[in-house]
PDB file of C-alpha atoms and ligand atoms in Angstrom:
ATOM      1  CA  MET A1074     111.300 101.943  99.261  1.00 78.00           C
ATOM      2  CA  VAL A1075     111.471 103.102  95.616  1.00 89.00           C
ATOM      3  CA  ASN A1076     115.070 101.791  95.437  1.00 88.00           C
ATOM      4  CA  GLU A1077     113.699  98.265  95.352  1.00 89.00           C
ATOM      5  CA  TRP A1078     111.156  99.239  92.666  1.00 94.00           C
ATOM      6  CA  GLY A1079     110.342  96.422  90.305  1.00 87.00           C
ATOM      7  CA  LYS A1080     113.293  94.198  91.291  1.00 93.00           C
ATOM      8  CA  ILE A1081     110.877  91.270  91.494  1.00 96.00           C
ATOM      9  CA  ARG A1082     108.506  90.450  88.648  1.00 96.00           C
ATOM     10  CA  VAL A1083     105.928  87.863  87.666  1.00 97.00           C
ATOM     11  CA  SER A1084     105.268  86.540  84.184  1.00 96.00           C
ATOM     12  CA  GLY A1085     101.976  85.610  82.581  1.00 96.00           C
ATOM     13  CA  ARG A1086      98.920  87.024  80.861  1.00 96.00           C
ATOM     14  CA  PHE A1087      96.432  87.636  83.629  1.00 98.00           C
ATOM     15  CA  ARG A1088      92.664  88.105  83.552  1.00 97.00           C
ATOM     16  CA  LEU A1089      92.243  89.532  87.054  1.00 97.00           C
ATOM     17  CA  LEU A1090      94.233  90.762  89.993  1.00 98.00           C
ATOM     18  CA  VAL A1091      92.886  89.358  93.254  1.00 98.00           C
ATOM     19  CA  ILE A1092      94.179  90.982  96.448  1.00 98.00           C
ATOM     20  CA  ALA A1093      93.465  89.528  99.878  1.00 98.00           C
ATOM     21  CA  GLY A1094      94.320  90.962 103.280  1.00 98.00           C
ATOM     22  CA  MET A1095      92.833  92.393 106.462  1.00 98.00           C
ATOM     23  CA  GLY A1096      92.905  95.793 108.185  1.00 98.00           C
ATOM     24  CA  GLY A1097      96.041  97.835 107.609  1.00 98.00           C
ATOM     25  CA  SER A1098      97.175  95.274 105.015  1.00 98.00           C
ATOM     26  CA  GLY A1099      93.794  94.907 103.291  1.00 98.00           C
ATOM     27  CA  ILE A1100      93.563  98.648 102.623  1.00 98.00           C
ATOM     28  CA  VAL A1101      96.498  98.247 100.234  1.00 98.00           C
ATOM     29  CA  GLY A1102      94.194  96.172  98.029  1.00 98.00           C
ATOM     30  CA  ASP A1103      91.533  98.911  98.115  1.00 98.00           C
ATOM     31  CA  TYR A1104      94.081 101.501  97.018  1.00 98.00           C
ATOM     32  CA  ILE A1105      95.430  99.313  94.201  1.00 98.00           C
ATOM     33  CA  ALA A1106      91.855  98.688  93.017  1.00 98.00           C
ATOM     34  CA  ARG A1107      91.004 102.383  92.665  1.00 98.00           C
ATOM     35  CA  LEU A1108      94.406 103.258  91.180  1.00 98.00           C
ATOM     36  CA  SER A1109      94.002 100.465  88.652  1.00 98.00           C
ATOM     37  CA  GLU A1110      90.552 101.792  87.657  1.00 98.00           C
ATOM     38  CA  ILE A1111      91.888 105.287  87.162  1.00 98.00           C
ATOM     39  CA  TYR A1112      95.220 104.476  85.521  1.00 97.00           C
ATOM     40  CA  ASN A1113      93.873 101.704  83.300  1.00 91.00           C
ATOM     41  CA  GLY A1114      95.403  98.635  84.949  1.00 93.00           C
ATOM     42  CA  LEU A1115      94.032  95.125  85.391  1.00 97.00           C
ATOM     43  CA  PRO A1116      90.580  94.656  86.947  1.00 98.00           C
ATOM     44  CA  VAL A1117      91.130  94.219  90.702  1.00 98.00           C
ATOM     45  CA  ILE A1118      88.954  92.393  93.207  1.00 98.00           C
ATOM     46  CA  VAL A1119      89.695  92.801  96.905  1.00 98.00           C
ATOM     47  CA  TYR A1120      88.898  90.189  99.556  1.00 98.00           C
ATOM     48  CA  LYS A1121      88.975  90.993 103.251  1.00 98.00           C
ATOM     49  CA  THR A1122      87.953  87.568 104.416  1.00 98.00           C
ATOM     50  CA  HIS A1123      89.019  83.938 104.784  1.00 97.00           C
ATOM     51  CA  MET A1124      86.593  82.922 102.003  1.00 97.00           C
ATOM     52  CA  VAL A1125      87.847  82.340  98.471  1.00 98.00           C
ATOM     53  CA  PRO A1126      85.523  82.861  95.498  1.00 97.00           C
ATOM     54  CA  GLU A1127      84.934  79.872  93.232  1.00 97.00           C
ATOM     55  CA  PHE A1128      85.727  81.784  90.029  1.00 97.00           C
ATOM     56  CA  ILE A1129      89.449  82.261  90.727  1.00 98.00           C
ATOM     57  CA  ASN A1130      91.617  80.227  88.365  1.00 98.00           C
ATOM     58  CA  ASP A1131      95.092  80.018  86.867  1.00 97.00           C
ATOM     59  CA  ARG A1132      94.491  83.092  84.711  1.00 98.00           C
ATOM     60  CA  ASP A1133      94.406  85.254  87.866  1.00 98.00           C
ATOM     61  CA  LEU A1134      97.273  86.828  89.766  1.00 98.00           C
ATOM     62  CA  VAL A1135      96.639  86.490  93.502  1.00 98.00           C
ATOM     63  CA  ILE A1136      98.403  88.806  95.948  1.00 98.00           C
ATOM     64  CA  ILE A1137      98.078  88.118  99.668  1.00 98.00           C
ATOM     65  CA  VAL A1138      99.088  91.014 101.897  1.00 98.00           C
ATOM     66  CA  SER A1139      99.675  90.518 105.612  1.00 98.00           C
ATOM     67  CA  TYR A1140     102.176  92.690 107.420  1.00 98.00           C
ATOM     68  CA  SER A1141     102.695  90.239 110.289  1.00 98.00           C
ATOM     69  CA  GLY A1142     102.342  87.187 108.056  1.00 98.00           C
ATOM     70  CA  ASN A1143     100.322  85.533 110.804  1.00 97.00           C
ATOM     71  CA  THR A1144      96.775  86.823 110.283  1.00 98.00           C
ATOM     72  CA  HIS A1145      94.365  83.926 110.396  1.00 97.00           C
ATOM     73  CA  GLU A1146      92.054  85.048 107.583  1.00 97.00           C
ATOM     74  CA  SER A1147      94.987  85.694 105.211  1.00 98.00           C
ATOM     75  CA  ILE A1148      96.568  82.306 105.903  1.00 97.00           C
ATOM     76  CA  ALA A1149      93.198  80.585 105.414  1.00 97.00           C
ATOM     77  CA  PHE A1150      92.812  82.461 102.101  1.00 98.00           C
ATOM     78  CA  LEU A1151      96.201  81.181 100.952  1.00 98.00           C
ATOM     79  CA  GLU A1152      95.396  77.599 101.990  1.00 97.00           C
ATOM     80  CA  LYS A1153      92.321  77.591  99.733  1.00 97.00           C
ATOM     81  CA  VAL A1154      93.468  79.786  96.854  1.00 98.00           C
ATOM     82  CA  LYS A1155      96.661  77.794  96.216  1.00 97.00           C
ATOM     83  CA  ASN A1156      94.456  75.026  94.778  1.00 97.00           C
ATOM     84  CA  LYS A1157      92.927  77.479  92.286  1.00 98.00           C
ATOM     85  CA  SER A1158      95.804  79.584  90.975  1.00 98.00           C
ATOM     86  CA  ARG A1159      99.538  78.957  90.778  1.00 96.00           C
ATOM     87  CA  ASN A1160     100.224  82.690  90.430  1.00 98.00           C
ATOM     88  CA  ILE A1161     100.663  83.646  94.055  1.00 98.00           C
ATOM     89  CA  VAL A1162     102.511  86.632  95.474  1.00 98.00           C
ATOM     90  CA  ILE A1163     102.951  87.159  99.225  1.00 98.00           C
ATOM     91  CA  VAL A1164     103.581  90.617 100.679  1.00 98.00           C
ATOM     92  CA  SER A1165     104.716  90.419 104.293  1.00 98.00           C
ATOM     93  CA  SER A1166     107.410  91.325 106.792  1.00 97.00           C
ATOM     94  CA  ASN A1167     107.553  88.064 108.659  1.00 95.00           C
ATOM     95  CA  GLY A1168     105.625  85.149 110.121  1.00 97.00           C
ATOM     96  CA  LEU A1169     104.078  82.032 108.676  1.00 97.00           C
ATOM     97  CA  LEU A1170     103.453  83.605 105.282  1.00 98.00           C
ATOM     98  CA  GLU A1171     107.161  84.272 104.851  1.00 98.00           C
ATOM     99  CA  LYS A1172     107.892  80.685 105.883  1.00 98.00           C
ATOM    100  CA  TYR A1173     105.297  79.241 103.456  1.00 97.00           C
ATOM    101  CA  SER A1174     106.651  81.457 100.665  1.00 97.00           C
ATOM    102  CA  LEU A1175     110.154  80.070 101.104  1.00 96.00           C
ATOM    103  CA  GLU A1176     108.905  76.476 101.363  1.00 97.00           C
ATOM    104  CA  ASN A1177     106.627  76.737  98.306  1.00 97.00           C
ATOM    105  CA  ASN A1178     108.572  79.159  96.123  1.00 96.00           C
ATOM    106  CA  TYR A1179     105.867  81.787  96.111  1.00 97.00           C
ATOM    107  CA  VAL A1180     106.933  85.200  94.851  1.00 97.00           C
ATOM    108  CA  PHE A1181     107.715  87.045  98.083  1.00 97.00           C
ATOM    109  CA  LEU A1182     107.835  90.813  98.582  1.00 97.00           C
ATOM    110  CA  LYS A1183     109.592  91.413 101.888  1.00 97.00           C
ATOM    111  CA  ILE A1184     108.493  94.507 103.806  1.00 97.00           C
ATOM    112  CA  PRO A1185     110.749  96.032 106.520  1.00 95.00           C
ATOM    113  CA  SER A1186     109.708  94.545 109.883  1.00 95.00           C
ATOM    114  CA  GLY A1187     109.273  96.021 113.348  1.00 93.00           C
ATOM    115  CA  MET A1188     106.479  98.514 112.582  1.00 94.00           C
ATOM    116  CA  VAL A1189     102.704  98.387 112.950  1.00 94.00           C
ATOM    117  CA  PRO A1190     100.932  97.374 109.722  1.00 95.00           C
ATOM    118  CA  ARG A1191      99.157 100.696 109.139  1.00 94.00           C
ATOM    119  CA  ILE A1192     102.431 102.641 109.143  1.00 96.00           C
ATOM    120  CA  SER A1193     103.709 100.324 106.417  1.00 97.00           C
ATOM    121  CA  LEU A1194     101.005 101.298 103.911  1.00 97.00           C
ATOM    122  CA  PRO A1195     103.515 103.175 101.686  1.00 97.00           C
ATOM    123  CA  SER A1196     106.033 100.326 101.566  1.00 96.00           C
ATOM    124  CA  MET A1197     103.379  97.648 100.925  1.00 98.00           C
ATOM    125  CA  LEU A1198     101.701  99.794  98.258  1.00 98.00           C
ATOM    126  CA  VAL A1199     104.941 100.738  96.504  1.00 97.00           C
ATOM    127  CA  SER A1200     106.233  97.161  96.499  1.00 97.00           C
ATOM    128  CA  ILE A1201     103.069  95.978  94.690  1.00 98.00           C
ATOM    129  CA  LEU A1202     103.074  98.919  92.253  1.00 98.00           C
ATOM    130  CA  GLY A1203     106.732  98.156  91.450  1.00 97.00           C
ATOM    131  CA  LEU A1204     106.018  94.454  90.889  1.00 98.00           C
ATOM    132  CA  LEU A1205     103.116  95.268  88.556  1.00 98.00           C
ATOM    133  CA  ASP A1206     105.175  97.842  86.666  1.00 97.00           C
ATOM    134  CA  SER A1207     108.093  95.493  86.001  1.00 96.00           C
ATOM    135  CA  SER A1208     105.667  92.699  85.069  1.00 97.00           C
ATOM    136  CA  GLY A1209     104.020  94.724  82.272  1.00 97.00           C
ATOM    137  CA  TYR A1210     100.915  95.761  84.231  1.00 97.00           C
ATOM    138  CA  THR A1211     101.845  99.339  85.100  1.00 97.00           C
ATOM    139  CA  ILE A1212      99.350 101.288  87.190  1.00 97.00           C
ATOM    140  CA  VAL A1213     101.568 103.983  88.685  1.00 97.00           C
ATOM    141  CA  SER A1214     105.137 104.539  87.465  1.00 97.00           C
ATOM    142  CA  ARG A1215     108.236 104.958  89.643  1.00 97.00           C
ATOM    143  CA  ASP A1216     108.490 108.619  88.574  1.00 97.00           C
ATOM    144  CA  THR A1217     104.917 109.286  89.676  1.00 98.00           C
ATOM    145  CA  VAL A1218     105.721 107.815  93.098  1.00 98.00           C
ATOM    146  CA  ILE A1219     108.927 109.883  93.414  1.00 97.00           C
ATOM    147  CA  ASP A1220     107.021 113.054  92.416  1.00 98.00           C
ATOM    148  CA  ALA A1221     104.355 112.308  95.021  1.00 98.00           C
ATOM    149  CA  ILE A1222     106.973 111.843  97.769  1.00 97.00           C
ATOM    150  CA  ASP A1223     108.522 115.222  96.826  1.00 97.00           C
ATOM    151  CA  PHE A1224     105.119 116.856  96.764  1.00 98.00           C
ATOM    152  CA  LEU A1225     104.302 115.591 100.274  1.00 98.00           C
ATOM    153  CA  LYS A1226     107.734 116.564 101.644  1.00 97.00           C
ATOM    154  CA  HIS A1227     107.266 120.133 100.414  1.00 97.00           C
ATOM    155  CA  GLY A1228     103.801 120.439 101.914  1.00 96.00           C
ATOM    156  CA  ILE A1229     104.518 118.709 105.228  1.00 97.00           C
ATOM    157  CA  ASN A1230     104.371 121.819 107.460  1.00 97.00           C
ATOM    158  CA  ASP A1231     101.008 122.822 106.078  1.00 97.00           C
ATOM    159  CA  LEU A1232      99.775 119.228 106.352  1.00 97.00           C
ATOM    160  CA  GLU A1233     100.829 118.989 110.002  1.00 98.00           C
ATOM    161  CA  LYS A1234      98.966 122.196 110.787  1.00 98.00           C
ATOM    162  CA  LYS A1235      95.823 121.001 109.015  1.00 98.00           C
ATOM    163  CA  ALA A1236      96.048 117.641 110.803  1.00 98.00           C
ATOM    164  CA  GLY A1237      96.284 119.437 114.158  1.00 98.00           C
ATOM    165  CA  ASP A1238      93.184 121.541 113.340  1.00 98.00           C
ATOM    166  CA  LEU A1239      91.247 118.454 112.300  1.00 98.00           C
ATOM    167  CA  ALA A1240      92.166 116.601 115.504  1.00 98.00           C
ATOM    168  CA  CYS A1241      91.052 119.642 117.566  1.00 98.00           C
ATOM    169  CA  PHE A1242      87.732 119.783 115.697  1.00 98.00           C
ATOM    170  CA  ILE A1243      86.985 116.119 116.457  1.00 98.00           C
ATOM    171  CA  ASN A1244      88.023 116.466 120.085  1.00 98.00           C
ATOM    172  CA  GLU A1245      86.060 119.669 120.608  1.00 98.00           C
ATOM    173  CA  TRP A1246      82.754 118.019 119.626  1.00 98.00           C
ATOM    174  CA  LYS A1247      83.421 114.502 121.004  1.00 98.00           C
ATOM    175  CA  ARG A1248      80.720 113.012 118.771  1.00 98.00           C
ATOM    176  CA  LEU A1249      80.497 110.115 116.347  1.00 98.00           C
ATOM    177  CA  VAL A1250      82.678 111.164 113.409  1.00 98.00           C
ATOM    178  CA  ILE A1251      81.358 110.782 109.882  1.00 98.00           C
ATOM    179  CA  LEU A1252      83.842 110.828 107.006  1.00 99.00           C
ATOM    180  CA  ALA A1253      81.876 112.015 103.977  1.00 99.00           C
ATOM    181  CA  SER A1254      83.267 112.160 100.449  1.00 99.00           C
ATOM    182  CA  HIS A1255      82.697 111.187  96.839  1.00 98.00           C
ATOM    183  CA  TYR A1256      83.863 108.326  94.641  1.00 98.00           C
ATOM    184  CA  PRO A1257      86.705 107.428  93.960  1.00 98.00           C
ATOM    185  CA  TYR A1258      87.828 108.612  97.414  1.00 98.00           C
ATOM    186  CA  ASP A1259      85.769 105.933  99.183  1.00 98.00           C
ATOM    187  CA  VAL A1260      89.001 104.030  99.833  1.00 98.00           C
ATOM    188  CA  LEU A1261      90.590 107.093 101.409  1.00 98.00           C
ATOM    189  CA  MET A1262      87.613 107.386 103.766  1.00 99.00           C
ATOM    190  CA  ILE A1263      88.011 103.716 104.733  1.00 98.00           C
ATOM    191  CA  ARG A1264      91.688 104.360 105.419  1.00 98.00           C
ATOM    192  CA  GLY A1265      90.754 107.442 107.472  1.00 98.00           C
ATOM    193  CA  LYS A1266      88.195 105.428 109.433  1.00 98.00           C
ATOM    194  CA  ASN A1267      90.768 102.731 110.176  1.00 98.00           C
ATOM    195  CA  GLU A1268      93.334 105.328 111.268  1.00 98.00           C
ATOM    196  CA  PHE A1269      90.932 107.023 113.699  1.00 98.00           C
ATOM    197  CA  ASN A1270      89.738 103.602 114.939  1.00 98.00           C
ATOM    198  CA  GLU A1271      93.203 102.233 115.577  1.00 98.00           C
ATOM    199  CA  ASN A1272      95.246 105.304 116.492  1.00 98.00           C
ATOM    200  CA  SER A1273      92.627 107.450 118.269  1.00 98.00           C
ATOM    201  CA  LYS A1274      90.373 104.594 119.500  1.00 98.00           C
ATOM    202  CA  ILE A1275      87.054 106.071 118.304  1.00 98.00           C
ATOM    203  CA  PRO A1276      84.286 104.658 116.095  1.00 98.00           C
ATOM    204  CA  VAL A1277      83.826 106.345 112.688  1.00 98.00           C
ATOM    205  CA  LYS A1278      81.154 106.108 109.977  1.00 98.00           C
ATOM    206  CA  VAL A1279      81.843 106.489 106.235  1.00 98.00           C
ATOM    207  CA  GLU A1280      79.361 108.057 103.769  1.00 98.00           C
ATOM    208  CA  ILE A1281      80.104 108.211 100.018  1.00 99.00           C
ATOM    209  CA  ALA A1282      78.371 110.114  97.219  1.00 98.00           C
ATOM    210  CA  PRO A1283      76.698 109.492  94.838  1.00 98.00           C
ATOM    211  CA  GLU A1284      75.519 106.245  96.542  1.00 98.00           C
ATOM    212  CA  TRP A1285      74.765 108.404  99.612  1.00 98.00           C
ATOM    213  CA  MET A1286      71.989 110.108  97.621  1.00 98.00           C
ATOM    214  CA  HIS A1287      70.210 106.751  97.319  1.00 98.00           C
ATOM    215  CA  ASN A1288      69.999 105.651 100.980  1.00 98.00           C
ATOM    216  CA  ASP A1289      71.986 107.543 103.682  1.00 98.00           C
ATOM    217  CA  ILE A1290      70.181 110.744 102.728  1.00 98.00           C
ATOM    218  CA  VAL A1291      66.866 109.265 103.902  1.00 98.00           C
ATOM    219  CA  GLY A1292      68.448 108.268 107.227  1.00 98.00           C
ATOM    220  CA  TRP A1293      69.184 111.945 107.768  1.00 98.00           C
ATOM    221  CA  GLU A1294      65.436 112.743 107.627  1.00 97.00           C
ATOM    222  CA  LYS A1295      64.831 111.455 111.148  1.00 97.00           C
ATOM    223  CA  PRO A1296      68.037 110.540 113.013  1.00 96.00           C
ATOM    224  CA  TYR A1297      67.579 109.756 116.741  1.00 96.00           C
ATOM    225  CA  SER A1298      69.957 112.583 117.587  1.00 92.00           C
ATOM    226  CA  ASN A1299      72.389 115.023 116.064  1.00 88.00           C
ATOM    227  CA  MET A1300      75.320 113.622 118.028  1.00 96.00           C
ATOM    228  CA  TYR A1301      77.555 113.493 114.997  1.00 98.00           C
ATOM    229  CA  SER A1302      80.346 115.592 113.559  1.00 98.00           C
ATOM    230  CA  VAL A1303      81.105 115.463 109.854  1.00 98.00           C
ATOM    231  CA  ILE A1304      84.396 115.738 107.977  1.00 98.00           C
ATOM    232  CA  LEU A1305      83.633 116.583 104.349  1.00 98.00           C
ATOM    233  CA  VAL A1306      86.417 115.637 101.932  1.00 99.00           C
ATOM    234  CA  PHE A1307      86.490 116.530  98.250  1.00 98.00           C
ATOM    235  CA  ASP A1308      88.696 116.846  95.202  1.00 98.00           C
ATOM    236  CA  PRO A1309      88.527 120.498  94.051  1.00 98.00           C
ATOM    237  CA  ASP A1310      89.307 119.468  90.458  1.00 98.00           C
ATOM    238  CA  ASP A1311      86.379 117.061  90.270  1.00 98.00           C
ATOM    239  CA  ARG A1312      83.384 119.281  89.491  1.00 98.00           C
ATOM    240  CA  VAL A1313      80.769 116.577  89.995  1.00 98.00           C
ATOM    241  CA  GLY A1314      82.389 115.184  93.140  1.00 98.00           C
ATOM    242  CA  LYS A1315      82.696 118.637  94.687  1.00 98.00           C
ATOM    243  CA  THR A1316      79.068 119.506  93.875  1.00 98.00           C
ATOM    244  CA  LEU A1317      77.850 116.218  95.360  1.00 98.00           C
ATOM    245  CA  VAL A1318      79.745 116.920  98.604  1.00 98.00           C
ATOM    246  CA  GLU A1319      78.284 120.447  98.721  1.00 98.00           C
ATOM    247  CA  TYR A1320      74.841 118.860  98.439  1.00 98.00           C
ATOM    248  CA  MET A1321      75.661 116.546 101.370  1.00 98.00           C
ATOM    249  CA  ASP A1322      76.910 119.551 103.320  1.00 98.00           C
ATOM    250  CA  ARG A1323      73.524 121.286 103.028  1.00 98.00           C
ATOM    251  CA  VAL A1324      71.700 118.203 104.341  1.00 98.00           C
ATOM    252  CA  TYR A1325      74.005 117.881 107.388  1.00 98.00           C
ATOM    253  CA  GLU A1326      73.686 121.632 107.967  1.00 97.00           C
ATOM    254  CA  ARG A1327      69.880 121.339 108.181  1.00 96.00           C
ATOM    255  CA  LYS A1328      70.410 118.930 111.107  1.00 96.00           C
ATOM    256  CA  ASP A1329      72.775 121.370 112.874  1.00 96.00           C
ATOM    257  CA  ILE A1330      75.690 118.999 112.586  1.00 97.00           C
ATOM    258  CA  PRO A1331      79.144 120.591 112.964  1.00 98.00           C
ATOM    259  CA  ARG A1332      81.169 120.213 109.776  1.00 98.00           C
ATOM    260  CA  TYR A1333      84.843 120.404 108.832  1.00 98.00           C
ATOM    261  CA  ARG A1334      86.046 120.692 105.225  1.00 98.00           C
ATOM    262  CA  VAL A1335      89.100 118.975 103.797  1.00 98.00           C
ATOM    263  CA  VAL A1336      90.217 119.994 100.301  1.00 98.00           C
ATOM    264  CA  LEU A1337      92.465 117.327  98.788  1.00 98.00           C
ATOM    265  CA  LYS A1338      95.725 118.639  97.366  1.00 98.00           C
ATOM    266  CA  GLY A1339      97.841 117.090  94.634  1.00 98.00           C
ATOM    267  CA  ARG A1340      98.464 117.152  90.894  1.00 98.00           C
ATOM    268  CA  ASN A1341      96.809 113.799  90.219  1.00 98.00           C
ATOM    269  CA  TYR A1342      94.685 111.116  91.913  1.00 98.00           C
ATOM    270  CA  PHE A1343      97.700 109.295  93.358  1.00 98.00           C
ATOM    271  CA  GLU A1344      99.005 112.456  95.046  1.00 98.00           C
ATOM    272  CA  LYS A1345      95.573 113.365  96.399  1.00 98.00           C
ATOM    273  CA  LEU A1346      95.173 109.858  97.810  1.00 98.00           C
ATOM    274  CA  MET A1347      98.589 110.072  99.494  1.00 98.00           C
ATOM    275  CA  TYR A1348      97.900 113.606 100.738  1.00 98.00           C
ATOM    276  CA  GLY A1349      94.618 112.514 102.338  1.00 98.00           C
ATOM    277  CA  SER A1350      96.227 109.395 103.822  1.00 98.00           C
ATOM    278  CA  LEU A1351      98.986 111.410 105.465  1.00 98.00           C
ATOM    279  CA  LEU A1352      96.507 113.994 106.732  1.00 98.00           C
ATOM    280  CA  PHE A1353      94.328 111.340 108.392  1.00 98.00           C
ATOM    281  CA  GLY A1354      97.378 109.519 109.736  1.00 98.00           C
ATOM    282  CA  LEU A1355      98.785 112.652 111.368  1.00 98.00           C
ATOM    283  CA  ALA A1356      95.373 113.827 112.629  1.00 98.00           C
ATOM    284  CA  SER A1357      94.577 110.454 114.200  1.00 98.00           C
ATOM    285  CA  VAL A1358      97.919 110.350 116.016  1.00 98.00           C
ATOM    286  CA  GLU A1359      97.476 113.938 117.170  1.00 98.00           C
ATOM    287  CA  LEU A1360      93.984 113.100 118.458  1.00 98.00           C
ATOM    288  CA  ALA A1361      95.482 110.179 120.390  1.00 98.00           C
ATOM    289  CA  ARG A1362      98.051 112.552 121.879  1.00 98.00           C
ATOM    290  CA  ILE A1363      95.351 115.051 122.907  1.00 98.00           C
ATOM    291  CA  ARG A1364      93.402 112.207 124.544  1.00 98.00           C
ATOM    292  CA  GLY A1365      96.478 110.778 126.294  1.00 98.00           C
ATOM    293  CA  ILE A1366      96.193 107.498 124.386  1.00 97.00           C
ATOM    294  CA  ASP A1367      98.964 105.323 122.935  1.00 98.00           C
ATOM    295  CA  PRO A1368      98.292 105.347 119.165  1.00 98.00           C
ATOM    296  CA  LEU A1369     100.308 102.191 118.533  1.00 97.00           C
ATOM    297  CA  GLU A1370      98.602  99.849 121.001  1.00 97.00           C
ATOM    298  CA  THR A1371      95.629  97.884 119.582  1.00 97.00           C
ATOM    299  CA  ILE A1372      94.669  95.650 122.505  1.00 97.00           C
ATOM    300  CA  SER A1373      91.288  94.575 121.072  1.00 98.00           C
ATOM    301  CA  ILE A1374      92.814  93.330 117.803  1.00 98.00           C
ATOM    302  CA  LYS A1375      95.382  91.317 119.788  1.00 97.00           C
ATOM    303  CA  GLU A1376      92.588  89.883 121.942  1.00 97.00           C
ATOM    304  CA  TYR A1377      90.601  88.870 118.841  1.00 98.00           C
ATOM    305  CA  LYS A1378      93.663  87.351 117.163  1.00 97.00           C
ATOM    306  CA  SER A1379      94.406  85.251 120.252  1.00 96.00           C
ATOM    307  CA  ILE A1380      91.090  83.402 119.835  1.00 95.00           C
ATOM    308  CA  ALA A1381      90.575  83.710 116.033  1.00 95.00           C
ATOM    309  CA  ASN A1382      91.807  80.165 115.524  1.00 90.00           C
ATOM    310  CA  SER A1383      88.996  78.753 117.667  1.00 93.00           C
ATOM    311  CA  ILE A1384      86.409  80.554 115.514  1.00 94.00           C
ATOM    312  CA  PHE A1385      87.709  79.445 112.135  1.00 87.00           C
ATOM    313  CA  VAL A1386      88.984  75.942 112.881  1.00 80.00           C
ATOM    314  CA  SER A1387      86.287  73.422 113.765  1.00 70.00           C
TER     315      SER A1387
HETATM  316  C1  F6R B 501      96.826  98.008 111.414  1.00 96.42           C
HETATM  317  C2  F6R B 501      96.582  96.833 112.248  1.00 96.42           C
HETATM  318  C3  F6R B 501      95.530  95.847 111.841  1.00 96.42           C
HETATM  319  C4  F6R B 501      96.197  94.723 111.055  1.00 96.42           C
HETATM  320  C5  F6R B 501      95.227  93.565 110.829  1.00 96.42           C
HETATM  321  C6  F6R B 501      95.807  92.476 109.959  1.00 96.42           C
HETATM  322  O1  F6R B 501      97.953  98.681 111.857  1.00 96.42           O
HETATM  323  O2  F6R B 501      97.265  96.614 113.212  1.00 96.42           O
HETATM  324  O3  F6R B 501      94.503  96.446 111.103  1.00 96.42           O
HETATM  325  O4  F6R B 501      96.680  95.209 109.843  1.00 96.42           O
HETATM  326  O5  F6R B 501      94.866  93.035 112.060  1.00 96.42           O
HETATM  327  O6  F6R B 501      97.070  92.114 110.416  1.00 96.42           O
HETATM  328  P1  F6R B 501      98.259  91.998 109.369  1.00 96.42           P
HETATM  329  O7  F6R B 501      98.355  93.321 108.700  1.00 96.42           O
HETATM  330  O8  F6R B 501      99.453  91.668 110.165  1.00 96.42           O
HETATM  331  O9  F6R B 501      97.856  90.909 108.427  1.00 96.42           O
END
């Protein structure tokens, strides 16, 4: 993964980085956006749709991420965006996007095939970080990535135990799970939601402070029921974030909602993001195991994809 770091580069002075993709591929854009904010990279806008904004032009670098290379929305995005910017990068393992890349000479970052998209988050993320680094738009360096991998390897036993506890907590209550945290961990909560949706086959709601204090909080005045369980996630080194989550905790407590605390570990934002991602990944697979469910199978997505064409093409 890091061996291929930065082997491919793009040249140009860019105004914006636009990242398009869906589901397990689209989350890569969310992660790059937050990392870029924190580590002073290019402004990033993420699109999880087939629709292309009018303002994109040749000053923008457009990255389309689709693990399979066959996702309808991502292909439709490419079809439209290629008339707006010539700076196109495709990140994929296969499919039509690989074929179009070869035919049109798009910059192509090949991801190892034969996995499910969500498991390939690290390779898709690292391939984009490497491309940006070697192109003069560093967000996260190769050394930072290597350090993070070491950090996770060392803590894996503890992480597996915590993931098992978290899965047991969710299964014990069998309620609608709420992932509650503070900015800039909103993207981690979206990743966690997707992992529990796809691996454990349960719905999940995401609540993020400080925006939470301006709407969700009122919803907690008179909920129809207390059939929820909350997972509170915070960065212990972020005083404001931690205090906001403690405030949320007191509101959920007043409604007698069972709560589980996750303290993010790591020496920087990148490590904490990776730590949380691995924790949710392991917990969601463990929950699937407890429930006797195949974590890899996503029948409903397949069903949707089989008719997506008829929705989008008139
Ligand atoms: C995640 C998953 C889905 C897909 C999404 C888009 O593991 O299976 O969320 O990522 O349907 O498909 P791709 O990633 O192939 O563009």
